[in-house]
Short mmCIF file of C-alpha atoms in Angstrom, two decimals:
data_model
loop_
_atom_site.label_atom_id
_atom_site.label_comp_id
_atom_site.label_asym_id
_atom_site.label_seq_id
_atom_site.Cartn_x
_atom_site.Cartn_y
_atom_site.Cartn_z
CA MET A 890 0.00 0.00 0.00
CA THR A 891 2.76 2.45 0.95
CA ALA A 892 4.79 1.63 -2.17
CA MET A 893 1.79 2.07 -4.47
CA THR A 894 0.99 5.38 -2.81
CA GLY A 895 4.53 6.51 -3.54
CA ILE A 896 4.28 5.35 -7.16
CA TRP A 897 1.06 7.31 -7.65
CA CYS A 898 2.75 10.43 -6.27
CA VAL A 899 5.76 10.03 -8.57
CA LEU A 900 3.48 9.55 -11.59
CA ALA A 901 1.47 12.64 -10.62
CA SER A 902 4.69 14.62 -10.44
CA ARG A 903 5.76 13.29 -13.84
CA PHE A 904 2.49 14.47 -15.43
CA LYS A 905 2.63 17.88 -13.67
CA LEU A 906 -0.58 17.35 -11.69
CA GLY A 907 0.68 19.68 -8.98
CA ILE A 908 -1.15 22.48 -10.79
CA PHE A 909 -4.26 21.55 -8.82
CA ALA A 910 -2.60 23.11 -5.78
CA ASP A 911 -3.23 26.49 -7.44
CA PHE A 912 -6.88 26.21 -6.38
CA LEU A 913 -5.74 27.10 -2.86
CA SER A 914 -6.28 30.86 -2.95
CA ARG A 915 -5.02 33.26 -0.27
CA PRO A 916 -8.43 33.56 1.50
CA ILE A 917 -8.58 29.76 1.70
CA LEU A 918 -5.04 29.60 3.07
CA LEU A 919 -5.78 32.26 5.69
CA GLY A 920 -8.86 30.38 6.86
CA LEU A 921 -6.96 27.11 6.84
CA LEU A 922 -3.96 28.39 8.78
CA ASN A 923 -6.12 29.84 11.55
CA GLY A 924 -8.36 26.77 11.61
CA VAL A 925 -5.42 24.37 11.84
CA ALA A 926 -3.79 26.48 14.56
CA LEU A 927 -6.95 26.46 16.69
CA THR A 928 -7.42 22.74 16.06
CA ILE A 929 -3.90 22.00 17.32
CA ILE A 930 -4.35 24.23 20.38
CA VAL A 931 -7.63 22.60 21.40
CA GLY A 932 -6.30 19.11 20.67
CA GLN A 933 -3.18 19.61 22.80
CA PHE A 934 -4.89 21.42 25.68
CA ALA A 935 -6.10 18.19 27.28
CA LYS A 936 -2.57 16.74 27.22
CA VAL A 937 -1.17 19.88 28.82
CA VAL A 938 -3.51 19.69 31.82
CA GLY A 939 -3.67 15.91 32.14
CA LEU A 940 -7.16 15.32 30.76
CA LYS A 941 -8.47 12.97 28.10
CA TYR A 942 -11.26 14.17 25.85
CA GLU A 943 -14.38 12.05 25.69
CA GLN A 944 -15.63 13.89 22.63
CA ARG A 945 -14.12 13.47 19.18
CA TYR A 946 -14.91 16.71 17.37
CA LEU A 947 -13.39 20.11 18.02
CA LEU A 948 -16.53 22.12 18.83
CA GLU A 949 -17.66 19.45 21.27
CA ARG A 950 -14.22 19.51 22.88
CA LEU A 951 -14.43 23.29 23.24
CA TRP A 952 -17.65 22.78 25.18
CA GLU A 953 -16.26 19.85 27.18
CA ALA A 954 -12.95 21.37 28.33
CA PRO A 955 -14.31 24.10 30.69
CA GLN A 956 -16.67 21.61 32.33
CA ARG A 957 -13.79 19.32 33.32
CA LEU A 958 -11.37 21.84 34.78
CA ALA A 959 -11.97 20.35 38.23
CA GLU A 960 -10.34 17.12 36.99
CA LEU A 961 -6.97 18.75 36.26
CA HIS A 962 -3.95 16.58 36.98
CA TRP A 963 -1.80 19.01 38.94
CA PRO A 964 1.60 17.31 38.50
CA THR A 965 1.01 17.47 34.74
CA VAL A 966 -0.06 21.11 35.01
CA ALA A 967 3.09 21.93 37.01
CA LEU A 968 5.25 20.26 34.38
CA SER A 969 3.49 22.24 31.64
CA VAL A 970 4.07 25.49 33.54
CA ALA A 971 7.74 24.59 33.93
CA THR A 972 7.95 24.00 30.18
CA VAL A 973 6.48 27.44 29.50
CA VAL A 974 8.83 29.12 31.99
CA VAL A 975 11.96 27.50 30.52
CA TYR A 976 10.81 28.36 27.00
CA LEU A 977 10.06 32.02 27.80
CA VAL A 978 13.23 32.55 29.85
CA THR A 979 15.36 31.08 27.05
CA LYS A 980 13.62 33.24 24.46
CA ARG A 981 14.12 36.31 26.66
CA TYR A 982 17.79 35.94 27.56
CA ARG A 983 19.14 33.60 24.86
CA PRO A 984 16.94 34.20 21.78
CA THR A 985 19.35 32.34 19.47
CA TRP A 986 19.17 29.14 21.50
CA PRO A 987 16.62 26.37 20.67
CA ALA A 988 14.12 27.22 23.41
CA ALA A 989 11.71 24.39 22.63
CA MET A 990 14.43 21.74 22.73
CA LEU A 991 15.85 23.08 26.01
CA ALA A 992 12.39 23.07 27.57
CA ILE A 993 11.89 19.45 26.53
CA LEU A 994 15.33 18.46 27.86
CA VAL A 995 14.72 20.12 31.25
CA THR A 996 11.29 18.55 31.75
CA THR A 997 12.50 15.15 30.54
CA ALA A 998 15.32 15.27 33.09
CA SER A 999 12.77 16.25 35.75
CA VAL A 1000 10.60 13.22 34.94
CA TRP A 1001 13.63 10.93 35.11
CA LEU A 1002 15.04 12.35 38.37
CA LEU A 1003 11.73 12.75 40.21
CA HIS A 1004 10.05 9.61 38.82
CA LEU A 1005 7.04 11.67 37.81
CA GLN A 1006 5.71 8.85 35.65
CA GLU A 1007 4.86 7.10 38.91
CA MET A 1008 2.56 10.07 39.68
CA ASP A 1009 0.58 9.31 36.49
CA VAL A 1010 2.35 11.94 34.42
CA ALA A 1011 1.96 10.75 30.82
CA VAL A 1012 5.24 10.07 29.03
CA VAL A 1013 6.19 8.83 25.58
CA GLY A 1014 7.15 5.42 26.94
CA LEU A 1015 9.41 2.73 25.57
CA THR A 1016 10.15 2.89 21.86
CA GLN A 1017 11.78 0.35 19.57
CA GLY A 1018 15.10 1.64 18.29
CA GLY A 1019 17.90 0.35 16.11
CA PHE A 1020 18.29 0.11 12.36
CA PRO A 1021 15.17 -0.65 10.30
CA GLN A 1022 15.02 -3.96 8.45
CA PHE A 1023 15.17 -3.15 4.76
CA GLN A 1024 13.33 -5.50 2.42
CA ALA A 1025 11.18 -5.28 -0.67
CA PRO A 1026 7.40 -5.08 -0.06
CA GLN A 1027 5.81 -8.52 -0.25
CA PHE A 1028 2.43 -8.88 -1.92
CA GLU A 1029 0.45 -11.12 -4.25
CA LEU A 1030 -0.41 -9.94 -7.75
CA GLY A 1031 -4.10 -10.34 -7.02
CA GLU A 1032 -3.85 -7.75 -4.25
CA VAL A 1033 -2.55 -5.07 -6.62
CA ARG A 1034 -5.91 -4.69 -8.33
CA GLU A 1035 -7.65 -4.18 -4.99
CA LEU A 1036 -5.09 -1.65 -3.74
CA VAL A 1037 -4.87 0.60 -6.82
CA VAL A 1038 -7.82 2.83 -5.98
CA PRO A 1039 -7.24 2.97 -2.19
CA ALA A 1040 -3.58 3.86 -2.83
CA LEU A 1041 -4.66 6.61 -5.22
CA ASN A 1042 -7.06 8.00 -2.62
CA LEU A 1043 -4.32 7.89 0.02
CA ALA A 1044 -1.90 9.66 -2.34
CA ILE A 1045 -4.43 12.43 -2.98
CA VAL A 1046 -5.22 12.90 0.71
CA SER A 1047 -1.51 12.89 1.64
CA PHE A 1048 -0.66 15.40 -1.07
CA VAL A 1049 -3.55 17.71 -0.24
CA SER A 1050 -2.73 17.58 3.47
CA MET A 1051 0.93 18.33 2.79
CA MET A 1052 0.22 21.08 0.25
CA LEU A 1053 -2.24 22.80 2.55
CA THR A 1054 0.47 23.11 5.17
CA ALA A 1055 3.18 24.01 2.65
CA ARG A 1056 1.09 26.66 0.89
CA SER A 1057 -0.06 28.15 4.19
CA PHE A 1058 3.46 28.63 5.51
CA ALA A 1059 4.69 29.80 2.11
CA ALA A 1060 2.03 32.51 2.13
CA LYS A 1061 2.88 33.41 5.73
CA ASN A 1062 6.62 33.78 5.10
CA GLY A 1063 6.57 35.06 1.52
CA TYR A 1064 8.22 32.31 -0.52
CA ASP A 1065 7.13 30.04 -3.37
CA ILE A 1066 6.98 26.26 -3.59
CA ASP A 1067 6.96 23.86 -6.54
CA ALA A 1068 3.94 21.61 -6.14
CA ASN A 1069 5.29 19.03 -8.59
CA LYS A 1070 8.55 18.72 -6.66
CA GLU A 1071 6.54 18.33 -3.46
CA PHE A 1072 4.58 15.54 -5.15
CA GLN A 1073 7.83 13.90 -6.24
CA ALA A 1074 9.39 14.17 -2.77
CA LEU A 1075 6.27 12.68 -1.19
CA GLY A 1076 6.39 9.80 -3.65
CA PHE A 1077 10.04 8.91 -3.05
CA ALA A 1078 9.56 9.25 0.71
CA ASN A 1079 6.70 6.74 0.61
CA ILE A 1080 8.68 4.34 -1.56
CA ALA A 1081 11.60 4.54 0.90
CA SER A 1082 9.17 3.96 3.77
CA ALA A 1083 7.79 0.89 1.99
CA PHE A 1084 11.25 -0.67 1.71
CA SER A 1085 11.86 -0.10 5.43
CA GLN A 1086 8.48 -1.60 6.44
CA GLY A 1087 6.95 1.77 7.28
CA PHE A 1088 3.50 3.27 6.91
CA ALA A 1089 2.41 5.76 4.26
CA ILE A 1090 3.63 9.23 5.21
CA SER A 1091 2.80 12.86 4.56
CA GLY A 1092 3.69 16.32 5.84
CA ALA A 1093 2.60 17.36 9.32
CA ASP A 1094 1.26 20.79 10.20
CA SER A 1095 2.32 20.47 13.85
CA ARG A 1096 5.98 19.74 13.06
CA THR A 1097 6.00 22.48 10.42
CA ALA A 1098 4.54 24.89 12.97
CA VAL A 1099 7.32 24.05 15.44
CA ASN A 1100 9.92 24.48 12.71
CA ASP A 1101 8.48 27.87 11.76
CA ALA A 1102 8.19 29.05 15.37
CA ASN A 1103 11.87 28.25 15.95
CA GLY A 1104 13.03 30.23 12.95
CA GLY A 1105 13.61 27.46 10.40
CA LYS A 1106 14.21 29.09 7.01
CA SER A 1107 15.60 26.48 4.60
CA GLN A 1108 15.62 22.80 3.64
CA LEU A 1109 18.76 22.40 5.75
CA VAL A 1110 16.50 22.35 8.81
CA SER A 1111 14.88 19.13 7.60
CA ILE A 1112 18.26 17.56 6.85
CA VAL A 1113 19.59 18.38 10.33
CA ALA A 1114 16.34 17.16 11.91
CA ALA A 1115 16.45 13.90 9.93
CA ILE A 1116 20.06 13.22 10.90
CA THR A 1117 19.35 14.03 14.55
CA ILE A 1118 16.29 11.78 14.61
CA ALA A 1119 18.23 8.97 12.96
CA ILE A 1120 21.06 9.19 15.50
CA ILE A 1121 18.64 9.24 18.43
CA ALA A 1122 16.44 6.46 17.02
CA VAL A 1123 19.41 4.18 16.41
CA PHE A 1124 21.81 4.88 19.29
CA ILE A 1125 20.23 6.84 22.15
CA TYR A 1126 16.55 6.08 21.92
CA GLU A 1127 16.07 4.85 25.50
CA PRO A 1128 15.89 8.33 27.12
CA LEU A 1129 12.96 9.14 24.82
CA GLN A 1130 10.69 7.15 27.13
CA PHE A 1131 10.92 9.93 29.76
CA ILE A 1132 9.73 12.76 27.49
CA PRO A 1133 6.49 14.10 29.03
CA ILE A 1134 3.50 14.32 26.68
CA ALA A 1135 2.49 17.58 28.38
CA SER A 1136 5.74 19.30 27.39
CA LEU A 1137 5.29 18.26 23.78
CA GLY A 1138 1.77 19.67 23.90
CA VAL A 1139 3.03 22.98 25.29
CA VAL A 1140 5.58 23.29 22.48
CA LEU A 1141 2.89 22.60 19.88
CA ILE A 1142 0.52 25.14 21.44
CA ILE A 1143 3.21 27.82 21.52
CA ALA A 1144 4.03 27.12 17.88
CA SER A 1145 0.35 27.21 16.92
CA LEU A 1146 -0.22 30.55 18.65
CA SER A 1147 2.25 32.09 16.21
CA LEU A 1148 0.04 30.88 13.35
CA LEU A 1149 -3.14 32.57 14.56
CA ASP A 1150 -3.72 35.68 12.48
CA LEU A 1151 -7.41 36.54 12.69
CA LYS A 1152 -6.54 40.17 11.97
CA ALA A 1153 -5.49 39.23 8.43
CA ILE A 1154 -8.92 37.69 7.84
CA TRP A 1155 -10.65 40.78 9.25
CA ILE A 1156 -8.64 43.07 6.95
CA LEU A 1157 -10.15 41.24 3.98
CA LYS A 1158 -13.57 42.58 4.97
CA THR A 1159 -12.58 46.13 4.03
CA ARG A 1160 -10.81 45.06 0.82
CA ASP A 1161 -12.84 42.22 -0.67
CA LYS A 1162 -15.97 40.96 1.05
CA ASP A 1163 -16.18 37.86 -1.14
CA ALA A 1164 -12.63 36.90 -0.11
CA PHE A 1165 -13.51 37.64 3.54
CA TYR A 1166 -16.55 35.35 3.46
CA LEU A 1167 -14.52 32.61 1.75
CA ALA A 1168 -11.83 32.83 4.46
CA ILE A 1169 -14.47 32.71 7.22
CA ILE A 1170 -16.21 29.73 5.62
CA THR A 1171 -12.87 27.92 5.32
CA PHE A 1172 -12.01 28.70 8.95
CA ILE A 1173 -15.37 27.48 10.28
CA SER A 1174 -15.41 24.43 7.98
CA VAL A 1175 -11.97 23.32 9.18
CA LEU A 1176 -13.19 23.58 12.78
CA VAL A 1177 -16.54 21.87 12.22
CA ILE A 1178 -15.95 19.13 9.63
CA GLY A 1179 -12.16 18.79 9.53
CA VAL A 1180 -9.27 19.97 7.38
CA ILE A 1181 -9.70 17.95 4.18
CA PRO A 1182 -13.54 18.19 3.96
CA GLY A 1183 -13.38 21.86 4.96
CA ILE A 1184 -10.82 22.71 2.29
CA THR A 1185 -12.78 20.73 -0.30
CA LEU A 1186 -15.87 22.78 0.50
CA ALA A 1187 -13.90 26.03 0.38
CA VAL A 1188 -12.31 25.18 -2.99
CA LEU A 1189 -15.73 24.36 -4.45
CA LEU A 1190 -17.13 27.64 -3.13
CA GLY A 1191 -14.12 29.47 -4.59
CA LEU A 1192 -14.77 27.86 -7.98
CA PHE A 1193 -18.45 28.81 -7.82
CA GLN A 1194 -17.43 32.34 -6.92
CA PHE A 1195 -15.11 32.47 -9.92
CA LEU A 1196 -17.80 31.08 -12.22
CA ARG A 1197 -20.24 33.71 -10.96
CA ILE A 1198 -17.75 36.46 -11.82
CA VAL A 1199 -17.07 35.00 -15.26
CA MET A 1200 -20.75 34.36 -15.98
CA ARG A 1201 -21.82 37.86 -14.95
CA PRO A 1202 -18.75 40.08 -15.34
CA SER A 1203 -18.69 43.85 -15.33
CA ASP A 1204 -18.90 45.70 -18.64
CA GLN A 1205 -18.21 49.24 -19.83
CA LEU A 1206 -19.22 51.78 -22.41
CA LEU A 1207 -16.27 53.72 -23.81
CA GLY A 1208 -15.99 57.24 -25.19
CA LEU A 1209 -13.49 60.06 -25.71
CA ASP A 1210 -12.22 62.61 -23.21
CA GLU A 1211 -11.17 66.19 -23.97
CA LYS A 1212 -7.83 65.05 -25.41
CA GLY A 1213 -9.35 62.35 -27.59
CA THR A 1214 -8.18 59.48 -25.38
CA ILE A 1215 -10.42 56.42 -25.23
CA ARG A 1216 -11.79 56.14 -21.69
CA THR A 1217 -14.62 54.57 -19.73
CA ILE A 1218 -17.84 56.57 -19.57
CA ASP A 1219 -18.65 56.87 -15.86
CA GLU A 1220 -20.07 59.25 -13.27
CA THR A 1221 -16.98 61.47 -13.38
CA GLY A 1222 -18.03 62.79 -16.77
CA LYS A 1223 -14.45 62.86 -18.09
CA ALA A 1224 -15.41 60.88 -21.20
CA SER A 1225 -18.36 61.40 -23.54
CA PRO A 1226 -19.95 59.01 -26.05
CA ILE A 1227 -19.51 59.50 -29.78
CA PRO A 1228 -22.89 60.30 -31.37
CA GLY A 1229 -24.17 57.36 -33.40
CA MET A 1230 -21.69 54.89 -31.86
CA VAL A 1231 -21.73 52.38 -29.02
CA ILE A 1232 -18.23 51.29 -27.93
CA TYR A 1233 -18.58 48.25 -25.67
CA ARG A 1234 -16.12 46.32 -23.49
CA PHE A 1235 -16.99 42.99 -21.82
CA ASN A 1236 -14.57 42.36 -18.94
CA SER A 1237 -14.25 38.60 -19.21
CA PRO A 1238 -13.19 36.01 -21.77
CA LEU A 1239 -16.25 34.90 -23.72
CA THR A 1240 -17.27 31.28 -23.34
CA TYR A 1241 -20.40 29.24 -23.85
CA PHE A 1242 -21.93 30.01 -20.44
CA ASN A 1243 -21.58 33.82 -20.53
CA ALA A 1244 -22.20 34.37 -24.25
CA PRO A 1245 -26.01 34.80 -23.78
CA TYR A 1246 -25.35 37.46 -21.11
CA PHE A 1247 -22.90 39.21 -23.46
CA LYS A 1248 -25.54 39.24 -26.20
CA ARG A 1249 -28.24 40.58 -23.88
CA ARG A 1250 -26.07 43.38 -22.49
CA LEU A 1251 -24.76 44.45 -25.89
CA LEU A 1252 -28.22 44.63 -27.44
CA GLU A 1253 -29.56 46.50 -24.39
CA HIS A 1254 -26.93 49.20 -24.86
CA ALA A 1255 -27.67 49.36 -28.57
CA GLU A 1256 -31.41 49.78 -27.89
CA GLN A 1257 -30.86 52.58 -25.37
CA ASN A 1258 -29.35 54.78 -28.09
CA LYS A 1259 -31.94 55.46 -30.80
CA ASP A 1260 -29.60 56.90 -33.45
CA VAL A 1261 -26.90 54.22 -33.28
CA SER A 1262 -25.45 53.18 -36.63
CA CYS A 1263 -22.31 51.41 -35.41
CA VAL A 1264 -21.46 49.13 -32.49
CA VAL A 1265 -17.76 48.58 -31.71
CA VAL A 1266 -16.77 45.69 -29.44
CA ASP A 1267 -13.37 45.50 -27.74
CA ALA A 1268 -12.32 42.02 -28.90
CA VAL A 1269 -9.04 42.04 -26.99
CA SER A 1270 -10.71 41.67 -23.59
CA SER A 1271 -13.31 39.06 -24.56
CA PHE A 1272 -12.33 37.01 -27.64
CA THR A 1273 -9.42 35.09 -26.12
CA HIS A 1274 -10.08 31.58 -27.48
CA LEU A 1275 -12.24 29.82 -30.05
CA ASP A 1276 -15.62 28.74 -28.73
CA LEU A 1277 -18.21 27.60 -31.27
CA SER A 1278 -21.08 28.65 -29.00
CA VAL A 1279 -19.59 32.14 -28.75
CA MET A 1280 -19.19 32.38 -32.53
CA ALA A 1281 -22.81 31.28 -33.01
CA THR A 1282 -23.90 33.98 -30.55
CA LEU A 1283 -21.78 36.52 -32.44
CA ALA A 1284 -23.55 35.58 -35.68
CA ASP A 1285 -26.93 36.05 -33.96
CA ILE A 1286 -25.90 39.49 -32.66
CA HIS A 1287 -24.76 40.51 -36.14
CA GLU A 1288 -28.08 39.46 -37.69
CA VAL A 1289 -30.10 41.35 -35.05
CA LEU A 1290 -28.04 44.53 -35.47
CA LYS A 1291 -28.06 44.24 -39.26
CA LYS A 1292 -31.87 44.21 -39.29
CA ARG A 1293 -31.79 47.46 -37.31
CA GLY A 1294 -29.34 49.03 -39.73
CA ILE A 1295 -26.43 48.87 -37.28
CA ARG A 1296 -22.93 47.77 -38.31
CA LEU A 1297 -21.01 45.48 -35.95
CA VAL A 1298 -17.27 46.11 -35.63
CA LEU A 1299 -14.77 43.97 -33.69
CA ALA A 1300 -11.64 45.86 -32.61
CA GLY A 1301 -8.46 43.87 -31.99
CA ARG A 1302 -7.28 40.30 -32.67
CA LYS A 1303 -8.04 40.88 -36.36
CA ARG A 1304 -6.08 37.98 -37.83
CA ARG A 1305 -7.32 35.44 -35.30
CA LEU A 1306 -10.93 36.59 -35.56
CA ARG A 1307 -10.80 36.39 -39.35
CA GLN A 1308 -9.67 32.77 -39.09
CA TRP A 1309 -12.41 31.96 -36.60
CA CYS A 1310 -15.09 33.66 -38.71
CA GLU A 1311 -13.98 31.76 -41.82
CA LEU A 1312 -13.99 28.51 -39.85
CA THR A 1313 -17.54 29.07 -38.55
CA GLY A 1314 -18.99 30.58 -41.73
CA ILE A 1315 -19.42 34.16 -40.47
CA SER A 1316 -19.04 36.77 -43.20
CA THR A 1317 -16.42 39.49 -42.78
CA SER A 1318 -16.81 40.89 -46.28
CA GLU A 1319 -19.16 43.68 -47.37
CA GLY A 1320 -22.35 43.49 -45.35
CA GLY A 1321 -20.70 41.25 -42.74
CA ILE A 1322 -18.85 41.92 -39.50
CA LEU A 1323 -16.09 44.51 -39.79
CA LEU A 1324 -12.71 43.59 -38.31
CA ARG A 1325 -10.25 46.28 -37.26
CA ALA A 1326 -6.72 45.94 -35.94
CA ASP A 1327 -7.40 48.01 -32.81
CA MET A 1328 -9.86 50.34 -31.13
CA TYR A 1329 -8.19 53.43 -32.57
CA LEU A 1330 -8.76 52.34 -36.19
CA ALA A 1331 -12.26 51.08 -35.42
CA ILE A 1332 -13.24 54.56 -34.23
CA LYS A 1333 -11.23 56.58 -36.75
CA LEU A 1334 -12.68 54.75 -39.78
CA SER A 1335 -16.27 54.98 -38.52
CA GLY A 1336 -18.65 57.26 -40.40
CA SER A 1337 -20.31 58.33 -37.14
CA TYR A 1338 -16.99 59.48 -35.74
CA LEU A 1339 -16.01 61.34 -38.92
CA SER A 1340 -19.33 63.18 -38.88
CA ALA A 1341 -18.95 64.09 -35.19
CA VAL A 1342 -15.39 65.36 -35.73
CA GLY A 1343 -16.48 67.38 -38.73
CA GLU A 1344 -19.18 69.06 -36.64
CA GLY A 1345 -16.73 69.69 -33.79
CA ILE A 1346 -18.71 67.55 -31.33
CA VAL A 1347 -15.80 65.27 -30.35
CA PRO A 1348 -12.02 65.75 -30.45
CA THR A 1349 -9.68 63.82 -32.72
CA VAL A 1350 -9.11 60.33 -31.35
CA GLN A 1351 -5.58 59.73 -30.07
CA LYS A 1352 -3.81 56.43 -30.63
CA GLU A 1353 -2.65 54.90 -27.36
CA PRO A 1354 1.12 54.28 -27.18
CA ASP A 1355 2.32 50.72 -27.66
CA LEU A 1356 3.86 49.86 -24.31
CA GLU A 1357 5.59 46.80 -25.75
CA GLN A 1358 7.62 48.87 -28.22
CA PRO A 1359 10.68 50.71 -26.88
CA PRO A 1360 10.63 54.48 -27.35
CA LYS A 1361 12.48 55.79 -30.37
CA PRO A 1362 15.80 57.46 -29.52
CA ILE A 1363 15.96 61.24 -29.84
CA PRO A 1364 18.43 62.15 -32.61
CA GLU A 1365 21.42 64.14 -31.55
CA VAL A 1366 21.70 67.71 -32.80
CA ALA A 1367 25.01 68.37 -34.53
#
């Protein structure tokens, strides 16, 4: 099972399936990070005070914990307080020292010297050390068929769990990660685990939180940690049995407190309410139904939100300002329409599910102006790819406008649109749709514009500078 999980991860990396990690937007990551932090804090609280939760889910545990404060195990509480004191003192006077490790060492020594495990203080207990026994996974061929789908599911869950943590901390600390390399690393790690008789593995948010809280900045941290763990597990594993569970819980809680950033979620409310609601939904979902189901719900909501924006995008009517620059006609009054023309911009790529809305909005604007003889559409912003449904809608729009005596002009993407029109049987010759290289030519060659300029109603249209072309050098004067 572990080996097949690793193989699935390696194959996913080979086919670049890490792109699906891009669905984790910043609002989702903010909600996740805060939800995971609170989940860790609540989960470790019982260990810190010597309790054992009877309830399984987080909200029920939040309700249970205050009711059981009378059952606190005071030796465990004292050990937890000692862990906090050592940690804070080290951070205060020796900030470059590993405070968490020193706190664990001090409390472990206390358990060993004072025999606190005899006072029912929970400890890690005996662990099996030494070198692992390396051997190839043993299985029957008939089992492979039954394990393919479960291994795929496990690979997906492991990758999603790891990427959620990785993306969250990457967003927190301002660095990028390669999802395909993460997939590859997860695959090889599982294959190695399979050959050493281990379980399927993934990343852990708690260990990552501890790493982050202690200032880990590079992959070297993981290498040092792996070497240290290997040395301890092989040669000096016996003292591990005295490590108190409460001290480990304190370290995890301290690390998780550094992840809580509810202020960042609140700031979204003033900037983008949709993003704010998505972050809140993610946060609550992680607390109520768990990390993986909560993130799945949040990603689906994010996709629906995106589809809503694409299906019903904003649009604009364009005109000319005093200098003849093409600008949006809005409440500022800086731009005015050209008599007899409707210049329309649809702020989304056209596809089959928003083409009817595009048609309805364009015809509404054409109907609102009684003397319109020309409709110009900014093709750069909307005609980004070939969609047969969009081209059929375009043909319908042309026929409706033609019956009203209105000429349809598409500005921009001239060569590509000509190919698409020829492919779909839409005429671009006389009496058909006019194609212009850009908005400037579409306006300048329009009869309505020429008449308005001749009467002095509008200024001469100015061609916008091509930002992709470098400015021409100024010739030197001899």
